[in-house]
């Protein structure tokens, strides 16, 4: 007899169906797992054997072969423990074969038979629902699986014994309820930042259109404070975005207690982060920081201190909204539609504009320091602003009257205008739905962001004088469209183009 159990493997957030085939036959006593398993899958033999022993069940003295089909797909992760155990229980006659075939199973077994959490339950649940199957997963992941929909039959036992009793009718497993992430403490308020009104305006524009932002200023001028307050200006994730972001975090094993995310991610990796950690990769091609920040903010502090190769690897994801991890035997693609916010000093010492504090190599040190950022990466950043040092007079002033809530309300109105505008265009381009002005491109951008005659003349003249690239030209149009949305005007006018041009700096080395 051959028992079959359905489970899954992951390629990015895509789900591949895996058929776990378990056979017992005569011959030399052995327990073999075949089908290109990695070390974690190979070690499942001992975990499954111990879990069954904890239930008082001993494996027969037979030759046991477990085949993970298709055999040419690499099987990674500990979630194969549960389907292998269910296959053994089925072939031993403990569980009904017909009932098990209706479910997709994934979970890791402890030595005492308990089921421990695994990564990827949310995309597995969505795939199971699409294939008209139920899902068996650990109890800690039940709230995550329940988000796939009320039509999905989810069994989330705490241990293997509870699952056996459920199928035998001596115990009923209660369907899990969807759970949301706990509301964190409110983000820092922009009212705490004194002075730097131009930087606050740029932060509002960046939040309204999801534009990339670069802040340049001396140490202590408030760049990190401004970046930390950006999440407080952004609208919460809508249901579709929350599901998409949570799927990435689920595959990365970062959903705490299976709770769906409802706040936009804010990721701030250190300069010592490796290339796989930032873009994605490693032995199991896990999502990197740029994918974990999908539909949120990726903050890179002290931008020139990051390795040059790492910064150059950001160019493609920033342009396409996807992070592609290539391996010899497979390619994995993760969504990476992020809002990049970067901060840097004007030079290594940071005091380029203060002759009393600047080092002896100024201004040459500034050119050397800023040249660590390549022109192509610099060109992909929509807003470039100087953040000067705050004067003691500004610090002594009372807090500003306008805080994050006031600005967030204007941002929400601008985002609603964009959602209504792009909702009528459908997926564009390459099947991706456009949500904000920063994502509009090509023919769509010309339709929605073409300025009036005087604005077009100003943009053309500025592009010639500043020697803007085609990418820079279009990014000015995107920012102008966002400024028009904040003003509530239907068309992009000359004043919007003028302000958008004020946020473009000459790239280093020009």
Protein backbone atom coordinates (compact mmCIF):
# COMPACT_ATOMS: atom_id res chain seq x y z
CA UNK A 1 0.00 0.00 0.00
CA UNK A 2 1.15 3.52 -0.79
CA UNK A 3 -0.30 6.40 1.22
CA UNK A 4 -0.41 9.90 -0.31
CA UNK A 5 -0.48 13.20 1.57
CA UNK A 6 -0.61 16.68 0.03
CA UNK A 7 1.85 19.34 1.11
CA UNK A 8 3.68 22.29 -0.46
CA UNK A 9 7.08 23.73 -1.26
CA UNK A 10 7.83 27.41 -1.78
CA UNK A 11 9.55 29.38 -4.51
CA UNK A 12 9.38 32.92 -3.23
CA UNK A 13 5.73 33.45 -2.32
CA UNK A 14 4.66 31.02 -5.04
CA UNK A 15 3.40 27.63 -3.86
CA UNK A 16 4.30 24.31 -5.49
CA UNK A 17 2.19 21.27 -4.75
CA UNK A 18 4.15 18.31 -3.34
CA UNK A 19 2.87 14.73 -3.22
CA UNK A 20 4.25 12.87 -0.19
CA UNK A 21 4.18 9.14 -0.98
CA UNK A 22 4.79 6.66 1.86
CA UNK A 23 5.31 2.95 1.25
CA UNK A 24 6.00 0.04 3.61
CA UNK A 25 7.43 -3.16 2.13
CA UNK A 26 9.42 -6.21 3.05
CA UNK A 27 13.18 -6.24 3.00
CA UNK A 28 15.96 -4.76 5.08
CA UNK A 29 14.57 -2.53 7.86
CA UNK A 30 15.18 1.09 6.85
CA UNK A 31 13.56 4.53 6.80
CA UNK A 32 14.52 6.43 3.65
CA UNK A 33 13.39 9.85 2.41
CA UNK A 34 13.99 10.50 -1.30
CA UNK A 35 12.97 13.28 -3.69
CA UNK A 36 15.80 15.82 -3.31
CA UNK A 37 15.33 16.64 0.42
CA UNK A 38 17.61 19.10 2.21
CA UNK A 39 19.14 18.35 5.61
CA UNK A 40 16.11 19.56 7.59
CA UNK A 41 13.82 17.25 5.60
CA UNK A 42 16.23 14.34 5.93
CA UNK A 43 16.31 14.77 9.71
CA UNK A 44 12.51 14.50 9.83
CA UNK A 45 12.93 10.71 10.11
CA UNK A 46 14.11 11.01 13.69
CA UNK A 47 11.54 13.63 14.69
CA UNK A 48 8.69 11.58 13.23
CA UNK A 49 9.95 8.37 14.84
CA UNK A 50 10.20 10.05 18.27
CA UNK A 51 6.77 11.73 17.94
CA UNK A 52 5.09 8.43 17.11
CA UNK A 53 6.90 6.75 20.00
CA UNK A 54 5.54 9.46 22.33
CA UNK A 55 2.04 8.39 21.22
CA UNK A 56 2.80 4.77 22.03
CA UNK A 57 3.19 3.78 18.37
CA UNK A 58 6.23 1.95 17.06
CA UNK A 59 7.16 1.79 13.41
CA UNK A 60 6.88 -1.74 11.96
CA UNK A 61 10.10 -3.61 11.26
CA UNK A 62 9.78 -3.01 7.53
CA UNK A 63 11.42 -1.03 4.80
CA UNK A 64 9.83 2.46 4.78
CA UNK A 65 10.31 4.67 1.74
CA UNK A 66 9.08 8.27 1.60
CA UNK A 67 9.09 9.89 -1.84
CA UNK A 68 8.59 13.65 -2.21
CA UNK A 69 7.27 14.16 -5.74
CA UNK A 70 8.14 15.79 -8.06
CA UNK A 71 11.58 14.44 -7.36
CA UNK A 72 13.51 17.15 -9.26
CA UNK A 73 12.32 20.02 -7.01
CA UNK A 74 14.46 20.83 -3.97
CA UNK A 75 12.51 20.27 -0.75
CA UNK A 76 13.49 22.65 2.05
CA UNK A 77 12.19 23.23 5.55
CA UNK A 78 10.89 21.36 8.55
CA UNK A 79 7.20 21.60 7.54
CA UNK A 80 7.45 18.16 5.85
CA UNK A 81 7.40 16.47 9.28
CA UNK A 82 3.62 16.46 9.60
CA UNK A 83 2.77 15.13 6.10
CA UNK A 84 5.35 12.34 6.51
CA UNK A 85 3.87 11.40 9.88
CA UNK A 86 0.34 11.44 8.45
CA UNK A 87 1.48 9.24 5.59
CA UNK A 88 2.92 6.71 8.05
CA UNK A 89 -0.23 6.77 10.19
CA UNK A 90 -2.33 6.21 7.07
CA UNK A 91 -0.29 3.27 5.77
CA UNK A 92 -0.38 1.77 9.28
CA UNK A 93 -4.19 1.99 9.28
CA UNK A 94 -4.47 4.53 12.10
CA UNK A 95 -5.97 7.32 9.91
CA UNK A 96 -8.44 7.05 6.99
CA UNK A 97 -6.79 7.53 3.62
CA UNK A 98 -9.80 9.26 2.01
CA UNK A 99 -10.04 11.90 4.75
CA UNK A 100 -6.33 12.77 4.69
CA UNK A 101 -6.42 13.22 0.90
CA UNK A 102 -8.80 16.17 1.34
CA UNK A 103 -6.20 18.27 3.14
CA UNK A 104 -2.86 19.98 2.60
CA UNK A 105 -0.64 19.40 5.63
CA UNK A 106 2.42 21.24 6.91
CA UNK A 107 4.00 21.47 10.33
CA UNK A 108 7.08 20.59 12.36
CA UNK A 109 6.95 17.87 14.98
CA UNK A 110 8.52 18.08 18.40
CA UNK A 111 9.83 14.90 19.99
CA UNK A 112 6.77 14.69 22.27
CA UNK A 113 4.35 14.91 19.33
CA UNK A 114 3.57 18.63 19.66
CA UNK A 115 3.22 20.70 16.48
CA UNK A 116 5.47 23.77 16.33
CA UNK A 117 5.03 26.79 14.01
CA UNK A 118 6.44 26.81 10.48
CA UNK A 119 6.85 29.46 7.80
CA UNK A 120 4.59 29.87 4.79
CA UNK A 121 1.20 28.87 6.23
CA UNK A 122 -0.67 31.86 4.74
CA UNK A 123 0.30 31.26 1.08
CA UNK A 124 -0.23 27.51 1.61
CA UNK A 125 -3.74 28.20 2.92
CA UNK A 126 -4.60 30.41 -0.06
CA UNK A 127 -3.34 27.73 -2.44
CA UNK A 128 -5.30 25.01 -0.62
CA UNK A 129 -8.50 27.04 -0.93
CA UNK A 130 -7.86 27.58 -4.65
CA UNK A 131 -7.53 23.79 -5.10
CA UNK A 132 -10.66 23.03 -3.06
CA UNK A 133 -8.77 21.38 -0.21
CA UNK A 134 -8.57 21.94 3.52
CA UNK A 135 -5.45 22.73 5.55
CA UNK A 136 -3.80 21.06 8.53
CA UNK A 137 -1.28 23.24 10.36
CA UNK A 138 0.04 23.84 13.91
CA UNK A 139 -2.27 25.58 16.36
CA UNK A 140 0.05 28.61 16.54
CA UNK A 141 -0.44 29.15 12.79
CA UNK A 142 -4.21 28.67 12.77
CA UNK A 143 -5.03 32.36 12.97
CA UNK A 144 -2.77 32.96 9.99
CA UNK A 145 -4.44 30.23 7.90
CA UNK A 146 -7.93 31.48 8.73
CA UNK A 147 -7.28 34.66 6.72
CA UNK A 148 -7.47 32.64 3.50
CA UNK A 149 -11.26 32.76 3.83
CA UNK A 150 -14.18 31.34 5.81
CA UNK A 151 -14.70 28.67 3.13
CA UNK A 152 -11.35 27.02 3.99
CA UNK A 153 -11.57 24.01 6.30
CA UNK A 154 -8.67 24.55 8.73
CA UNK A 155 -7.55 22.01 11.31
CA UNK A 156 -5.05 23.50 13.73
CA UNK A 157 -4.22 20.92 16.42
CA UNK A 158 -1.70 21.57 19.16
CA UNK A 159 -0.27 18.06 18.83
CA UNK A 160 -0.46 14.92 16.74
CA UNK A 161 -2.68 13.11 19.24
CA UNK A 162 -5.40 15.79 18.98
CA UNK A 163 -5.39 15.41 15.20
CA UNK A 164 -5.74 11.60 15.43
CA UNK A 165 -8.61 11.94 17.90
CA UNK A 166 -10.34 14.42 15.58
CA UNK A 167 -10.31 12.01 12.66
CA UNK A 168 -11.46 9.17 14.93
CA UNK A 169 -14.37 11.30 16.17
CA UNK A 170 -13.38 11.34 19.85
CA UNK A 171 -12.38 15.02 19.79
CA UNK A 172 -13.50 17.99 17.74
CA UNK A 173 -11.00 20.65 16.73
CA UNK A 174 -12.43 24.17 16.89
CA UNK A 175 -11.83 26.21 13.71
CA UNK A 176 -9.25 28.93 14.37
CA UNK A 177 -10.18 32.59 14.16
CA UNK A 178 -8.28 35.19 12.12
CA UNK A 179 -5.94 37.29 14.22
CA UNK A 180 -4.51 40.73 13.58
CA UNK A 181 -1.20 42.15 14.67
CA UNK A 182 -1.40 43.94 18.00
CA UNK A 183 -1.59 47.72 17.69
CA UNK A 184 1.89 49.02 18.39
CA UNK A 185 2.58 52.23 20.26
CA UNK A 186 1.78 55.24 18.06
CA UNK A 187 4.72 56.30 15.88
CA UNK A 188 6.69 59.39 16.86
CA UNK A 189 4.94 62.65 16.07
CA UNK A 190 6.30 65.16 13.60
CA UNK A 191 5.49 67.84 16.13
CA UNK A 192 8.69 66.80 17.94
CA UNK A 193 10.80 68.11 15.04
CA UNK A 194 11.56 71.81 15.34
CA UNK A 195 12.69 73.86 12.37
CA UNK A 196 13.44 72.29 8.97
CA UNK A 197 10.09 73.24 7.49
CA UNK A 198 11.34 72.51 3.97
CA UNK A 199 12.26 68.97 5.01
CA UNK A 200 8.82 68.48 6.57
CA UNK A 201 7.18 69.58 3.33
CA UNK A 202 9.32 67.14 1.36
CA UNK A 203 8.37 64.37 3.80
CA UNK A 204 4.70 65.13 3.21
CA UNK A 205 5.18 64.99 -0.56
CA UNK A 206 7.10 61.71 -0.25
CA UNK A 207 4.32 60.18 1.85
CA UNK A 208 1.56 61.39 -0.47
CA UNK A 209 3.07 59.87 -3.63
CA UNK A 210 5.29 57.10 -2.17
CA UNK A 211 8.35 58.84 -3.60
CA UNK A 212 11.94 57.92 -2.77
CA UNK A 213 13.66 60.52 -0.59
CA UNK A 214 17.28 61.44 0.10
CA UNK A 215 18.17 63.74 2.99
CA UNK A 216 21.62 65.33 3.12
CA UNK A 217 22.76 67.25 6.18
CA UNK A 218 25.29 67.51 9.03
CA UNK A 219 25.16 65.23 12.07
CA UNK A 220 22.31 66.04 14.45
CA UNK A 221 20.24 67.97 11.93
CA UNK A 222 17.26 65.64 12.36
CA UNK A 223 17.45 63.32 9.34
CA UNK A 224 16.81 60.14 11.33
CA UNK A 225 14.06 61.86 13.33
CA UNK A 226 12.28 62.81 10.13
CA UNK A 227 12.58 59.31 8.68
CA UNK A 228 11.24 57.71 11.87
CA UNK A 229 8.14 59.89 11.64
CA UNK A 230 7.30 58.98 8.05
CA UNK A 231 5.26 55.85 9.03
CA UNK A 232 2.95 58.10 11.03
CA UNK A 233 2.05 59.95 7.82
CA UNK A 234 1.26 56.87 5.72
CA UNK A 235 -2.24 55.38 5.49
CA UNK A 236 -2.74 51.87 6.90
CA UNK A 237 -2.55 48.86 4.62
CA UNK A 238 -5.75 48.09 2.75
CA UNK A 239 -6.92 44.43 2.88
CA UNK A 240 -5.26 43.45 -0.41
CA UNK A 241 -1.96 45.07 0.58
CA UNK A 242 -2.10 43.54 4.07
CA UNK A 243 -2.54 40.06 2.59
CA UNK A 244 0.31 40.58 0.11
CA UNK A 245 2.72 41.92 2.73
CA UNK A 246 1.77 39.24 5.24
CA UNK A 247 2.46 36.49 2.69
CA UNK A 248 6.04 37.72 2.34
CA UNK A 249 6.49 37.84 6.11
CA UNK A 250 4.89 34.40 6.40
CA UNK A 251 7.39 32.87 3.97
CA UNK A 252 10.16 34.61 5.93
CA UNK A 253 8.82 33.13 9.19
CA UNK A 254 8.22 36.60 10.68
CA UNK A 255 4.47 36.58 11.39
CA UNK A 256 4.25 36.60 15.17
CA UNK A 257 1.65 34.07 16.34
CA UNK A 258 0.19 34.05 12.84
CA UNK A 259 -1.18 37.60 13.14
CA UNK A 260 -1.84 39.45 9.90
CA UNK A 261 0.03 42.75 9.48
CA UNK A 262 -1.99 45.95 9.32
CA UNK A 263 0.74 48.58 9.60
CA UNK A 264 3.08 49.42 6.75
CA UNK A 265 6.51 47.85 7.28
CA UNK A 266 9.41 50.06 8.30
CA UNK A 267 12.78 48.36 7.87
CA UNK A 268 16.08 50.01 8.78
CA UNK A 269 18.99 47.59 8.13
CA UNK A 270 22.47 48.38 9.44
CA UNK A 271 25.38 49.19 7.13
CA UNK A 272 26.91 45.81 7.95
CA UNK A 273 24.00 43.95 6.29
CA UNK A 274 25.04 41.46 3.63
CA UNK A 275 23.77 41.42 0.06
CA UNK A 276 21.46 38.40 0.63
CA UNK A 277 20.13 40.03 3.79
CA UNK A 278 19.17 43.20 1.92
CA UNK A 279 18.03 41.92 -1.48
CA UNK A 280 17.20 38.29 -0.60
CA UNK A 281 18.93 34.97 -0.96
CA UNK A 282 20.87 32.60 1.27
CA UNK A 283 20.67 28.84 1.24
CA UNK A 284 16.87 28.90 1.15
CA UNK A 285 16.42 32.11 -0.93
CA UNK A 286 14.59 33.93 1.85
CA UNK A 287 13.16 37.43 1.29
CA UNK A 288 15.55 40.29 2.04
CA UNK A 289 14.94 43.61 3.74
CA UNK A 290 13.76 45.24 0.51
CA UNK A 291 11.00 42.62 0.16
CA UNK A 292 10.11 42.66 3.86
CA UNK A 293 9.57 46.42 3.40
CA UNK A 294 7.14 45.82 0.50
CA UNK A 295 4.38 48.48 0.50
CA UNK A 296 6.30 50.24 3.28
CA UNK A 297 9.51 52.13 3.97
CA UNK A 298 13.13 51.00 3.62
CA UNK A 299 15.35 53.42 5.54
CA UNK A 300 19.09 53.42 4.84
CA UNK A 301 20.93 55.66 7.28
CA UNK A 302 24.45 56.85 6.38
CA UNK A 303 23.92 55.76 2.79
CA UNK A 304 27.57 56.05 1.58
CA UNK A 305 28.68 53.70 4.38
CA UNK A 306 26.87 50.79 2.73
CA UNK A 307 29.08 48.70 0.40
CA UNK A 308 29.00 49.87 -3.19
CA UNK A 309 27.93 46.47 -4.56
CA UNK A 310 25.02 46.38 -2.12
CA UNK A 311 23.75 49.81 -3.19
CA UNK A 312 24.02 48.91 -6.86
CA UNK A 313 21.93 45.79 -6.22
CA UNK A 314 19.05 48.08 -5.22
CA UNK A 315 18.78 49.62 -8.65
CA UNK A 316 16.69 46.91 -10.30
CA UNK A 317 14.22 46.41 -7.40
CA UNK A 318 13.66 50.16 -7.12
CA UNK A 319 12.86 50.35 -10.82
CA UNK A 320 10.78 47.18 -11.27
CA UNK A 321 9.30 46.63 -7.81
CA UNK A 322 10.63 43.06 -7.77
CA UNK A 323 13.67 41.38 -6.21
CA UNK A 324 14.90 38.45 -8.30
CA UNK A 325 17.12 35.87 -6.58
CA UNK A 326 18.82 33.67 -9.17
CA UNK A 327 20.26 30.27 -8.40
CA UNK A 328 21.70 27.56 -10.63
CA UNK A 329 18.56 25.40 -10.38
CA UNK A 330 15.80 27.95 -9.82
CA UNK A 331 14.83 31.62 -9.82
CA UNK A 332 12.83 33.19 -7.02
CA UNK A 333 11.00 36.51 -7.34
CA UNK A 334 9.77 38.49 -4.35
CA UNK A 335 7.66 41.67 -4.51
CA UNK A 336 9.73 44.73 -3.55
CA UNK A 337 7.61 47.83 -4.12
CA UNK A 338 9.23 49.97 -1.44
CA UNK A 339 9.61 53.64 -0.62
CA UNK A 340 13.33 54.23 -0.17
CA UNK A 341 14.30 56.86 2.39
CA UNK A 342 18.02 57.51 2.72
CA UNK A 343 20.09 59.86 4.85
CA UNK A 344 23.71 60.91 4.54
CA UNK A 345 26.21 63.49 5.67
CA UNK A 346 27.57 65.88 3.02
CA UNK A 347 31.10 64.61 3.68
CA UNK A 348 32.90 62.18 5.96
CA UNK A 349 33.26 64.64 8.84
CA UNK A 350 29.75 65.95 8.20
CA UNK A 351 30.53 69.65 8.59
CA UNK A 352 31.14 70.73 5.02
CA UNK A 353 29.19 73.99 5.36
CA UNK A 354 30.80 75.04 8.66
CA UNK A 355 34.36 76.22 8.14
CA UNK A 356 35.06 76.16 11.88
CA UNK A 357 34.26 72.43 12.10
CA UNK A 358 35.13 71.14 8.63
CA UNK A 359 38.20 68.97 8.17
CA UNK A 360 41.31 70.07 6.30
CA UNK A 361 40.34 68.11 3.17
CA UNK A 362 37.13 70.08 2.54
CA UNK A 363 35.67 70.45 -0.05
CA UNK A 364 37.47 67.57 -1.82
CA UNK A 365 36.36 65.14 0.85
CA UNK A 366 32.72 65.90 -0.02
CA UNK A 367 33.19 64.93 -3.67
CA UNK A 368 34.97 61.72 -2.67
CA UNK A 369 32.33 60.85 -0.08
CA UNK A 370 29.27 61.54 -2.24
CA UNK A 371 30.78 59.76 -5.23
CA UNK A 372 30.22 56.48 -3.37
CA UNK A 373 26.63 56.81 -4.58
CA UNK A 374 26.49 56.12 -8.31
CA UNK A 375 24.67 58.40 -10.71
CA UNK A 376 22.11 55.73 -11.71
CA UNK A 377 21.11 55.12 -8.08
CA UNK A 378 21.04 58.86 -7.39
CA UNK A 379 18.78 59.30 -10.42
CA UNK A 380 16.24 56.81 -9.03
CA UNK A 381 15.55 59.00 -6.01
CA UNK A 382 12.70 61.44 -6.62
CA UNK A 383 13.29 63.96 -3.84
CA UNK A 384 16.69 65.32 -2.77
CA UNK A 385 16.69 67.77 0.10
CA UNK A 386 19.25 69.52 2.26
CA UNK A 387 18.59 69.30 5.99
CA UNK A 388 20.62 72.10 7.62
CA UNK A 389 21.59 72.10 11.27
CA UNK A 390 18.88 73.38 13.59
CA UNK A 391 19.73 76.68 15.24
CA UNK A 392 19.48 77.16 19.00
CA UNK A 393 16.77 79.74 18.36
CA UNK A 394 14.60 77.10 16.67
CA UNK A 395 15.19 74.64 19.49
CA UNK A 396 13.91 77.14 22.04
CA UNK A 397 10.61 77.61 20.18
CA UNK A 398 7.45 75.83 21.37
CA UNK A 399 6.35 72.71 19.48
CA UNK A 400 4.80 73.35 16.05
CA UNK A 401 1.03 73.59 15.92
CA UNK A 402 0.81 71.05 13.08
CA UNK A 403 1.58 67.43 13.93
CA UNK A 404 1.61 64.08 12.16
CA UNK A 405 -2.19 63.69 12.34
CA UNK A 406 -2.78 66.91 10.42
CA UNK A 407 -0.31 66.02 7.68
CA UNK A 408 -1.52 62.41 7.55
CA UNK A 409 -5.03 63.67 6.82
CA UNK A 410 -3.79 65.57 3.76
CA UNK A 411 -1.75 62.55 2.69
CA UNK A 412 -4.81 60.31 2.98
CA UNK A 413 -6.83 62.66 0.73
CA UNK A 414 -4.04 62.67 -1.89
CA UNK A 415 -3.74 58.87 -1.74
CA UNK A 416 -7.51 58.52 -2.16
CA UNK A 417 -7.35 60.68 -5.30
CA UNK A 418 -4.62 58.43 -6.69
CA UNK A 419 -6.51 55.24 -5.84
CA UNK A 420 -9.58 56.53 -7.68
CA UNK A 421 -7.50 57.70 -10.65
CA UNK A 422 -5.52 54.50 -11.19
CA UNK A 423 -8.38 52.16 -10.30
CA UNK A 424 -9.86 52.70 -13.75
CA UNK A 425 -6.70 51.72 -15.61
CA UNK A 426 -6.37 48.17 -14.27
CA UNK A 427 -3.02 46.35 -13.92
CA UNK A 428 -0.25 48.35 -15.57
CA UNK A 429 2.51 47.73 -16.44
CA UNK A 430 3.45 44.03 -16.61
CA UNK A 431 0.35 42.99 -14.68
CA UNK A 432 1.13 45.15 -11.62
CA UNK A 433 -1.64 47.32 -10.20
CA UNK A 434 -0.62 50.98 -9.94
CA UNK A 435 -1.52 52.45 -6.56
CA UNK A 436 0.51 55.68 -6.30
CA UNK A 437 2.04 58.31 -8.55
CA UNK A 438 5.53 56.89 -7.96
CA UNK A 439 4.49 53.69 -9.78
CA UNK A 440 3.02 55.36 -12.89
CA UNK A 441 5.18 55.00 -15.99
CA UNK A 442 5.20 55.28 -19.77
CA UNK A 443 1.93 56.06 -21.51
CA UNK A 444 0.02 56.09 -18.22
CA UNK A 445 2.32 58.79 -16.80
CA UNK A 446 1.80 60.95 -19.89
CA UNK A 447 -1.96 60.64 -19.49
CA UNK A 448 -2.15 61.64 -15.84
CA UNK A 449 0.88 63.89 -15.22
CA UNK A 450 1.37 66.00 -18.35
CA UNK A 451 1.73 69.64 -17.20
CA UNK A 452 0.06 72.63 -18.83
CA UNK A 453 1.83 74.62 -21.52
CA UNK A 454 3.80 76.89 -19.18
CA UNK A 455 4.70 73.96 -16.95
CA UNK A 456 5.88 71.93 -19.95
CA UNK A 457 8.05 74.84 -21.12
CA UNK A 458 9.61 75.17 -17.67
CA UNK A 459 10.27 71.45 -17.43
CA UNK A 460 11.87 71.34 -20.88
CA UNK A 461 14.12 74.31 -20.15
CA UNK A 462 15.11 72.92 -16.74
CA UNK A 463 15.84 69.49 -18.21
CA UNK A 464 18.25 71.09 -20.69
CA UNK A 465 20.02 73.27 -18.11
CA UNK A 466 20.21 70.64 -15.39
CA UNK A 467 20.91 67.91 -17.96
CA UNK A 468 18.23 65.68 -16.52
CA UNK A 469 18.10 62.12 -17.80
CA UNK A 470 14.87 60.71 -19.20
CA UNK A 471 14.34 58.99 -15.85
CA UNK A 472 14.89 62.25 -13.97
CA UNK A 473 12.51 64.04 -16.34
CA UNK A 474 9.74 61.55 -15.65
CA UNK A 475 10.36 61.59 -11.92
CA UNK A 476 9.85 65.35 -11.91
CA UNK A 477 6.51 64.72 -13.63
CA UNK A 478 5.53 62.18 -10.97
CA UNK A 479 6.38 64.57 -8.13
CA UNK A 480 4.49 67.35 -9.92
CA UNK A 481 1.44 65.08 -10.13
CA UNK A 482 1.64 64.44 -6.37
CA UNK A 483 1.93 68.16 -5.63
CA UNK A 484 -1.18 68.76 -7.74
CA UNK A 485 -3.01 66.04 -5.79
CA UNK A 486 -2.05 67.71 -2.51
CA UNK A 487 -3.39 70.99 -3.89
CA UNK A 488 -6.57 69.27 -5.08
CA UNK A 489 -6.12 70.45 -8.67
CA UNK A 490 -6.96 68.23 -11.63
CA UNK A 491 -4.06 69.34 -13.85
CA UNK A 492 -0.34 69.75 -13.19
CA UNK A 493 0.57 73.42 -13.33
CA UNK A 494 3.74 75.47 -13.58
CA UNK A 495 4.04 75.99 -9.82
CA UNK A 496 3.91 72.22 -9.26
CA UNK A 497 6.71 71.63 -11.77
CA UNK A 498 8.74 74.44 -10.20
CA UNK A 499 8.49 72.91 -6.73
CA UNK A 500 9.23 69.43 -8.09
CA UNK A 501 12.37 70.76 -9.79
CA UNK A 502 13.50 72.30 -6.51
CA UNK A 503 13.81 68.79 -5.11
CA UNK A 504 16.31 67.67 -7.80
CA UNK A 505 19.99 68.01 -6.98
CA UNK A 506 22.89 67.75 -9.38
CA UNK A 507 24.26 64.21 -9.14
CA UNK A 508 27.73 63.85 -7.56
CA UNK A 509 30.58 64.27 -10.00
CA UNK A 510 28.70 66.58 -12.37
